[in-house]
């Protein structure tokens, strides 16, 4: 047992050393890569400095600009020197944290040097130079994004000092151009920062996998070395065993010599007592020995007791070679021959061997044969031999049984101890030693009753002894003490052995260590009641305690509260950062909840990211509100996990007894309703249950069922709102908007069911239905000579599921509508949420010929780098910018910028929500391509829209 513990301890220490070595090597490699990669941005800084000198050569502050350039050169030279010194250092010296700090300081100073020119030297009015220098700085920052990919923090230091001062100066400038340039620079800064973070995260994962592989290889090598050491140790043990066997053979040889000597004496006695033949035979019969006399010249042999040994009469066995040899066991023939040859060549004084011979009945008999040569010729050849022979089959059987019993005794998994009648220990097996820690020498001969001074164990022994004396055996669970003083439970079974006189000769005890079983039972009991991840009460224990708290409140006419907590957007965290990070977040949240609440309260994890708290102290509503606010505040504290700082929030639902319910199931249901309402309000808040919440939940459930029925029964209809081309006043496209014609409620506004559809996933079915209706109607208009491009709003779930292209192909093929008369709209926020997937999908749709538009443009924190990659045809300016267009100069400036930028990217621009003539005039003056809104027409059914098209076409001709 001690050896196993030592091996386990050594394995743990070796694993720690391996992890430390691999971690140091990985840190040195990361810093080394950062240093070498930082040389490229340093060289590009010189290019930036030369460009600045050339562009600003006519400035009045040229001497200061030259000084700045000298400082810039010094920074670059210092960076090259630092990299050279770092490369010459040993691996141990390279692990110093000083190199990391030097890297960060260099990054900050380098970034700060880039912001000096636009902040101090460049005139605000010179917009073209601003753009050129900003482009050079962007090139340097892009190279830094790649160079510092191994450390997001180092890149952030570089980028922040390089761009934030410039952005600040531009945004504070009174110039519209510089103000727009500041916004563009800020967008570029954040986009590049996001890209750097993503690259850093991917590199980190790759390095982590590499470290694990190296650790596995190192561990396998260590295991191989350890195996070789064990093999060497095993070889040594085998050598010791062989030495012991040789010693045993030597002892056996001594015994055989004694027997041989006795044989010689017996032969002498035979010659001396020839006249006492009868008396000698009686003696031989008593000793079960048979005599034999072998004449080697004639091969005749005379022997006694042939019938009892061989089952044959002596007349049938006259020759050794002719009669006895065929009866020998084939495996024993070489042994007998070698023993005979050794004696005949006088290498051994006597001849002794054990062999098997076939009895007349067919079974094998073990024979012990001893003899010696009594007559030789002048050449030393044996002429005559005398010896004894006896049947040792019974002894051999007993030896085998003893050997088997000894093997079973030592190989048994139970501890075995054998005592004499006075309870003195005679022997123990290996399992006894493994369990108790005592070896055989330490316990043999000691009285088991005096082995311990523990009063409880002594009392147990006395009870066991009394049971043995009364019943003859005893079994049960007892406590015992190991050699190291540790008490442990064991299952003990004792039986007594009696002799022919019915007296107790031995006491045999069998025992099993119950320590592992007890630990397993305790562990199982714990897991049935507590959550293994957080250590909080699990759902089963929560229900038991809730039932007990409710019953206690009923009996005492008291009050209690149930808080149900659900972490907001936890699935996003789990999917993006992984299960291990999510589990660490759950552990920290659990610790924070346990620290807030007294031990008397029950804090449970019901599963996933859902927690529950039982408060059975009759707290008031105000107290509960303060407690909920405290819980939300503590949960929102930053969480440090795997080098990431996360901020999470939660939604809390509170149900009260007896105000809301008096049954545990109702309390849980009402708390869940309140919690869902809190999440519906945006999360990070708490809500108390009331009857209105239940009614609202039922109403939303009923509305969901009615919406499902509406989809199946065709109650949803596409309404169409025209888009007016400002260049020629023609209507060439329209947007299909869903409307619900409820049989009882009439026309249900979209605001009342669109959010529910998105929440329940029905928005996918609605989008497919609108796509089919719009394509069918567009085909009708085409056949009527009015080619109208219809635009349909997509659900991002189609892109996530990867079936959008297939769906569009099927609808176009089913309806026969040309692809260029279909326009698909996806909001800007949805585009950025699944950027890469949307880009790939849009490219396939463009290949089909479908027209693509970015809806609600300007509201989703657009990334210009992504925008230019989206294969879109047009953008739609969100109505939030159009609504106050004529009264708000900021909205007007943003609208102008969007139109200019979109045209620069060869995109059409549609303004939605146009309701006044002033808005139309502004948009037309700023070259907006299309407008859409109530000024032109409200969304109307297909038939009414057809009439509108005909009337508008006629009016336009007039």
PDB file of C-alpha atoms in Angstrom, residues 566-569 632 636 649-652 675-687:
ATOM      1  CA  UNK A 566     -31.689  32.397 -14.864  1.00  0.00           C
ATOM      2  CA  UNK A 567     -28.447  33.735 -16.396  1.00  0.00           C
ATOM      3  CA  UNK A 568     -29.106  35.911 -19.458  1.00  0.00           C
ATOM      4  CA  UNK A 569     -27.759  34.829 -22.881  1.00  0.00           C
ATOM      5  CA  UNK A 632     -28.037  41.122  -9.641  1.00  0.00           C
ATOM      6  CA  UNK A 636     -22.733  41.498 -12.850  1.00  0.00           C
ATOM      7  CA  UNK A 649     -26.421  39.340 -16.012  1.00  0.00           C
ATOM      8  CA  UNK A 650     -29.407  37.439 -14.703  1.00  0.00           C
ATOM      9  CA  UNK A 651     -33.191  37.545 -14.529  1.00  0.00           C
ATOM     10  CA  UNK A 652     -34.973  36.796 -11.245  1.00  0.00           C
ATOM     11  CA  UNK A 675     -38.536  35.044 -14.295  1.00  0.00           C
ATOM     12  CA  UNK A 676     -39.578  34.720 -17.947  1.00  0.00           C
ATOM     13  CA  UNK A 677     -41.250  38.121 -17.720  1.00  0.00           C
ATOM     14  CA  UNK A 678     -37.998  39.593 -16.373  1.00  0.00           C
ATOM     15  CA  UNK A 679     -36.131  38.110 -19.353  1.00  0.00           C
ATOM     16  CA  UNK A 680     -38.797  39.442 -21.708  1.00  0.00           C
ATOM     17  CA  UNK A 681     -38.118  42.934 -20.330  1.00  0.00           C
ATOM     18  CA  UNK A 682     -34.486  42.674 -21.402  1.00  0.00           C
ATOM     19  CA  UNK A 683     -32.932  40.763 -18.510  1.00  0.00           C
ATOM     20  CA  UNK A 684     -30.829  42.056 -15.615  1.00  0.00           C
ATOM     21  CA  UNK A 685     -33.925  42.732 -13.514  1.00  0.00           C
ATOM     22  CA  UNK A 686     -36.275  40.993 -11.097  1.00  0.00           C
ATOM     23  CA  UNK A 687     -40.034  40.636 -11.151  1.00  0.00           C
TER      24      UNK A 687
END
